[in-house]
Amino acid sequence: MKRVYTQRARARSVEATRQRILDAAVTLLSSRLRSDVRLEDVAAEAGVSVPTVLRAYGTRARLIELALEKVLEGMGAELRRPEPGDVAGSVAAWFDHYETFGDVVVRNLADESDPAVAPIVQIGRTRHRRHVESQLAPRLAGVPEERRARVVDALVCACDVYTWKLLRRDMGRPRDEAEATMTMMIEALLEGA
């Protein structure tokens, strides 16, 4: 009986260590470029050695892939918080997201020519467009089909991380003013559609 208990305890310990490592990678990936997430940093954050990280996940690439999935899951949940059609709520959610991840996203966009970064950027673009369409769907219902793709293109641009960067970083606007500006752009596009 003692051996079974020891094996279960060991298995729980191994799984807890794996989770700490993954959590550490998620934390680092949320604030750094993928290329800047080093195994030594993950190990230090998780309180383990680099060989332990490699035993748990095999390769840095596999660990980063799993961490990215977790980061994207978390981002998606935050962005879906407002009710579809709620422009001000959607803008606030985008700004919450951009205030946390925007600088890293912009740096990733700058590194898009890197084959390791390009797929991440493409995932982000696809998710952003899909999210804009789903969040603003009730307001897009009356847009004629022949204009819809162009209106969605314009909305994707208005809600983009670069719009946030221009307003918050380049122009130095306070968040409330920047949100009001993005909301104004979205409303103008929807009303003109």
mmCIF file of C-alpha atoms in Angstrom:
data_model
loop_
_atom_site.group_PDB
_atom_site.id
_atom_site.type_symbol
_atom_site.label_atom_id
_atom_site.label_comp_id
_atom_site.label_asym_id
_atom_site.label_seq_id
_atom_site.Cartn_x
_atom_site.Cartn_y
_atom_site.Cartn_z
ATOM 1 C CA MET A 1 0.000 0.000 0.000
ATOM 2 C CA LYS A 2 2.838 2.396 0.838
ATOM 3 C CA ARG A 3 4.344 1.987 -2.654
ATOM 4 C CA VAL A 4 1.018 2.910 -4.353
ATOM 5 C CA TYR A 5 0.711 5.970 -2.107
ATOM 6 C CA THR A 6 4.318 6.981 -2.884
ATOM 7 C CA GLN A 7 3.723 6.637 -6.631
ATOM 8 C CA ARG A 8 0.556 8.750 -6.430
ATOM 9 C CA ALA A 9 2.319 11.389 -4.368
ATOM 10 C CA ARG A 10 5.209 11.437 -6.829
ATOM 11 C CA ALA A 11 2.816 11.732 -9.765
ATOM 12 C CA ARG A 12 1.043 14.675 -8.069
ATOM 13 C CA SER A 13 4.391 16.316 -7.405
ATOM 14 C CA VAL A 14 5.502 15.883 -11.018
ATOM 15 C CA GLU A 15 2.222 17.329 -12.280
ATOM 16 C CA ALA A 16 2.463 20.282 -9.853
ATOM 17 C CA THR A 17 5.987 20.970 -11.112
ATOM 18 C CA ARG A 18 4.831 20.788 -14.742
ATOM 19 C CA GLN A 19 2.036 23.255 -13.949
ATOM 20 C CA ARG A 20 4.438 25.672 -12.207
ATOM 21 C CA ILE A 21 6.726 25.552 -15.246
ATOM 22 C CA LEU A 22 3.844 26.182 -17.647
ATOM 23 C CA ASP A 23 2.521 29.009 -15.460
ATOM 24 C CA ALA A 24 5.996 30.570 -15.417
ATOM 25 C CA ALA A 25 6.233 30.363 -19.213
ATOM 26 C CA VAL A 26 2.765 31.921 -19.563
ATOM 27 C CA THR A 27 3.738 34.783 -17.252
ATOM 28 C CA LEU A 28 6.933 35.463 -19.180
ATOM 29 C CA LEU A 29 5.294 35.114 -22.598
ATOM 30 C CA SER A 30 2.632 37.619 -21.551
ATOM 31 C CA SER A 31 5.235 40.328 -21.079
ATOM 32 C CA ARG A 32 8.058 39.423 -23.466
ATOM 33 C CA LEU A 33 8.670 38.537 -27.041
ATOM 34 C CA ARG A 34 8.731 34.808 -27.710
ATOM 35 C CA SER A 35 12.441 35.048 -28.574
ATOM 36 C CA ASP A 36 13.131 36.716 -25.207
ATOM 37 C CA VAL A 37 11.644 33.864 -23.149
ATOM 38 C CA ARG A 38 14.686 31.844 -22.101
ATOM 39 C CA LEU A 39 14.588 28.459 -20.392
ATOM 40 C CA GLU A 40 16.768 29.866 -17.609
ATOM 41 C CA ASP A 41 14.136 32.509 -16.890
ATOM 42 C CA VAL A 42 11.298 29.978 -16.949
ATOM 43 C CA ALA A 43 13.223 27.713 -14.587
ATOM 44 C CA ALA A 44 13.976 30.568 -12.186
ATOM 45 C CA GLU A 45 10.347 31.741 -12.216
ATOM 46 C CA ALA A 46 9.141 28.165 -11.535
ATOM 47 C CA GLY A 47 11.792 27.467 -8.897
ATOM 48 C CA VAL A 48 13.296 24.519 -10.777
ATOM 49 C CA SER A 49 16.368 23.785 -12.887
ATOM 50 C CA VAL A 50 16.610 23.964 -16.688
ATOM 51 C CA PRO A 51 17.001 20.154 -16.910
ATOM 52 C CA THR A 52 13.722 19.839 -14.975
ATOM 53 C CA VAL A 53 12.017 22.126 -17.495
ATOM 54 C CA LEU A 54 13.348 19.999 -20.351
ATOM 55 C CA ARG A 55 12.320 16.739 -18.655
ATOM 56 C CA ALA A 56 8.821 18.124 -18.189
ATOM 57 C CA TYR A 57 8.292 19.502 -21.715
ATOM 58 C CA GLY A 58 11.018 18.059 -23.931
ATOM 59 C CA THR A 59 11.883 21.231 -25.808
ATOM 60 C CA ARG A 60 11.664 24.984 -25.416
ATOM 61 C CA ALA A 61 9.523 25.103 -28.564
ATOM 62 C CA ARG A 62 6.934 22.719 -27.093
ATOM 63 C CA LEU A 63 6.783 24.643 -23.822
ATOM 64 C CA ILE A 64 6.356 27.967 -25.632
ATOM 65 C CA GLU A 65 3.667 26.479 -27.884
ATOM 66 C CA LEU A 66 1.656 25.303 -24.860
ATOM 67 C CA ALA A 67 2.205 28.593 -23.040
ATOM 68 C CA LEU A 68 1.014 30.532 -26.087
ATOM 69 C CA GLU A 69 -2.180 28.452 -26.176
ATOM 70 C CA LYS A 70 -2.824 29.389 -22.528
ATOM 71 C CA VAL A 71 -2.095 33.071 -23.171
ATOM 72 C CA LEU A 72 -4.492 33.091 -26.125
ATOM 73 C CA GLU A 73 -7.213 31.316 -24.105
ATOM 74 C CA GLY A 74 -6.974 33.967 -21.404
ATOM 75 C CA MET A 75 -7.036 36.788 -23.916
ATOM 76 C CA GLY A 76 -10.112 35.391 -25.626
ATOM 77 C CA ALA A 77 -12.054 35.127 -22.377
ATOM 78 C CA GLU A 78 -11.286 38.742 -21.444
ATOM 79 C CA LEU A 79 -12.296 40.059 -24.840
ATOM 80 C CA ARG A 80 -15.613 38.177 -24.868
ATOM 81 C CA ARG A 81 -16.691 39.704 -21.554
ATOM 82 C CA PRO A 82 -18.925 42.483 -22.993
ATOM 83 C CA GLU A 83 -22.258 41.685 -24.606
ATOM 84 C CA PRO A 84 -22.115 41.653 -28.416
ATOM 85 C CA GLY A 85 -23.236 45.042 -29.699
ATOM 86 C CA ASP A 86 -21.934 46.937 -26.658
ATOM 87 C CA VAL A 87 -19.424 49.234 -28.359
ATOM 88 C CA ALA A 88 -18.239 51.034 -25.213
ATOM 89 C CA GLY A 89 -17.879 47.732 -23.334
ATOM 90 C CA SER A 90 -15.986 46.184 -26.242
ATOM 91 C CA VAL A 91 -13.647 49.177 -26.445
ATOM 92 C CA ALA A 92 -12.992 48.969 -22.690
ATOM 93 C CA ALA A 93 -12.179 45.251 -23.063
ATOM 94 C CA TRP A 94 -9.838 45.968 -25.995
ATOM 95 C CA PHE A 95 -8.110 48.641 -23.956
ATOM 96 C CA ASP A 96 -7.780 46.304 -20.947
ATOM 97 C CA HIS A 97 -6.151 43.835 -23.321
ATOM 98 C CA TYR A 98 -3.931 46.398 -25.044
ATOM 99 C CA GLU A 99 -2.832 48.018 -21.797
ATOM 100 C CA THR A 100 -1.587 44.592 -20.664
ATOM 101 C CA PHE A 101 -0.357 43.042 -23.913
ATOM 102 C CA GLY A 102 -0.247 45.859 -26.482
ATOM 103 C CA ASP A 103 3.443 46.657 -26.265
ATOM 104 C CA VAL A 104 4.399 42.983 -26.654
ATOM 105 C CA VAL A 105 1.962 42.594 -29.556
ATOM 106 C CA VAL A 106 3.442 45.632 -31.318
ATOM 107 C CA ARG A 107 6.962 44.248 -30.836
ATOM 108 C CA ASN A 108 5.828 40.880 -32.208
ATOM 109 C CA LEU A 109 4.367 42.659 -35.238
ATOM 110 C CA ALA A 110 7.744 44.332 -35.779
ATOM 111 C CA ASP A 111 9.399 40.869 -35.708
ATOM 112 C CA GLU A 112 6.858 39.328 -38.073
ATOM 113 C CA SER A 113 9.550 38.398 -40.605
ATOM 114 C CA ASP A 114 10.914 35.886 -38.059
ATOM 115 C CA PRO A 115 9.502 32.450 -39.018
ATOM 116 C CA ALA A 116 8.891 31.659 -35.337
ATOM 117 C CA VAL A 117 6.863 34.848 -34.837
ATOM 118 C CA ALA A 118 4.903 34.950 -38.119
ATOM 119 C CA PRO A 119 2.403 32.220 -37.110
ATOM 120 C CA ILE A 120 1.699 33.996 -33.810
ATOM 121 C CA VAL A 121 1.010 37.241 -35.644
ATOM 122 C CA GLN A 122 -1.307 35.470 -38.085
ATOM 123 C CA ILE A 123 -3.231 33.833 -35.237
ATOM 124 C CA GLY A 124 -3.626 37.266 -33.655
ATOM 125 C CA ARG A 125 -4.885 38.842 -36.874
ATOM 126 C CA THR A 126 -7.404 36.077 -37.475
ATOM 127 C CA ARG A 127 -8.676 36.183 -33.893
ATOM 128 C CA HIS A 128 -8.888 39.982 -33.897
ATOM 129 C CA ARG A 129 -11.020 40.067 -37.044
ATOM 130 C CA ARG A 130 -13.264 37.262 -35.786
ATOM 131 C CA HIS A 131 -13.652 39.028 -32.447
ATOM 132 C CA VAL A 132 -14.494 42.401 -34.025
ATOM 133 C CA GLU A 133 -17.139 40.705 -36.177
ATOM 134 C CA SER A 134 -18.685 38.805 -33.247
ATOM 135 C CA GLN A 135 -18.633 41.749 -30.811
ATOM 136 C CA LEU A 136 -20.149 44.146 -33.330
ATOM 137 C CA ALA A 137 -22.427 41.612 -35.084
ATOM 138 C CA PRO A 138 -25.700 43.068 -33.774
ATOM 139 C CA ARG A 139 -24.683 46.483 -35.097
ATOM 140 C CA LEU A 140 -23.605 45.000 -38.447
ATOM 141 C CA ALA A 141 -26.881 43.151 -39.041
ATOM 142 C CA GLY A 142 -28.329 45.924 -41.219
ATOM 143 C CA VAL A 143 -25.220 46.467 -43.340
ATOM 144 C CA PRO A 144 -25.858 45.427 -46.963
ATOM 145 C CA GLU A 145 -23.927 42.283 -47.864
ATOM 146 C CA GLU A 146 -22.005 44.002 -50.664
ATOM 147 C CA ARG A 147 -20.596 46.560 -48.174
ATOM 148 C CA ARG A 148 -20.138 44.307 -45.180
ATOM 149 C CA ALA A 149 -16.550 43.119 -45.849
ATOM 150 C CA ARG A 150 -15.349 46.689 -46.357
ATOM 151 C CA VAL A 151 -17.119 47.920 -43.212
ATOM 152 C CA VAL A 152 -15.617 45.043 -41.221
ATOM 153 C CA ASP A 153 -12.172 45.916 -42.648
ATOM 154 C CA ALA A 154 -12.621 49.500 -41.440
ATOM 155 C CA LEU A 155 -13.774 48.338 -37.999
ATOM 156 C CA VAL A 156 -10.822 45.940 -37.693
ATOM 157 C CA CYS A 157 -8.531 48.918 -38.349
ATOM 158 C CA ALA A 158 -10.365 51.184 -35.905
ATOM 159 C CA CYS A 159 -10.126 48.566 -33.131
ATOM 160 C CA ASP A 160 -6.545 47.519 -33.856
ATOM 161 C CA VAL A 161 -3.576 47.536 -31.493
ATOM 162 C CA TYR A 162 -1.935 50.147 -33.731
ATOM 163 C CA THR A 163 -4.874 52.496 -33.119
ATOM 164 C CA TRP A 164 -4.364 51.981 -29.380
ATOM 165 C CA LYS A 165 -0.610 52.567 -29.811
ATOM 166 C CA LEU A 166 -1.145 55.788 -31.759
ATOM 167 C CA LEU A 167 -3.551 57.160 -29.182
ATOM 168 C CA ARG A 168 -1.867 55.972 -25.978
ATOM 169 C CA ARG A 169 1.833 55.750 -26.795
ATOM 170 C CA ASP A 170 2.451 58.120 -29.703
ATOM 171 C CA MET A 171 -0.069 60.873 -28.856
ATOM 172 C CA GLY A 172 0.055 60.297 -25.093
ATOM 173 C CA ARG A 173 -3.718 60.490 -24.648
ATOM 174 C CA PRO A 174 -5.142 59.448 -21.274
ATOM 175 C CA ARG A 175 -6.966 56.141 -21.434
ATOM 176 C CA ASP A 176 -10.454 57.623 -21.093
ATOM 177 C CA GLU A 177 -9.832 60.031 -23.988
ATOM 178 C CA ALA A 178 -8.283 57.300 -26.118
ATOM 179 C CA GLU A 179 -11.255 54.995 -25.459
ATOM 180 C CA ALA A 180 -13.662 57.803 -26.362
ATOM 181 C CA THR A 181 -11.787 58.372 -29.626
ATOM 182 C CA MET A 182 -11.883 54.688 -30.595
ATOM 183 C CA THR A 183 -15.574 54.522 -29.662
ATOM 184 C CA MET A 184 -16.246 57.605 -31.816
ATOM 185 C CA MET A 185 -14.486 55.996 -34.802
ATOM 186 C CA ILE A 186 -16.440 52.746 -34.426
ATOM 187 C CA GLU A 187 -19.791 54.550 -34.028
ATOM 188 C CA ALA A 188 -19.068 56.741 -37.065
ATOM 189 C CA LEU A 189 -18.254 53.662 -39.154
ATOM 190 C CA LEU A 190 -21.392 51.848 -38.003
ATOM 191 C CA GLU A 191 -23.641 54.848 -38.543
ATOM 192 C CA GLY A 192 -22.184 55.449 -41.999
ATOM 193 C CA ALA A 193 -22.520 51.834 -43.023
#
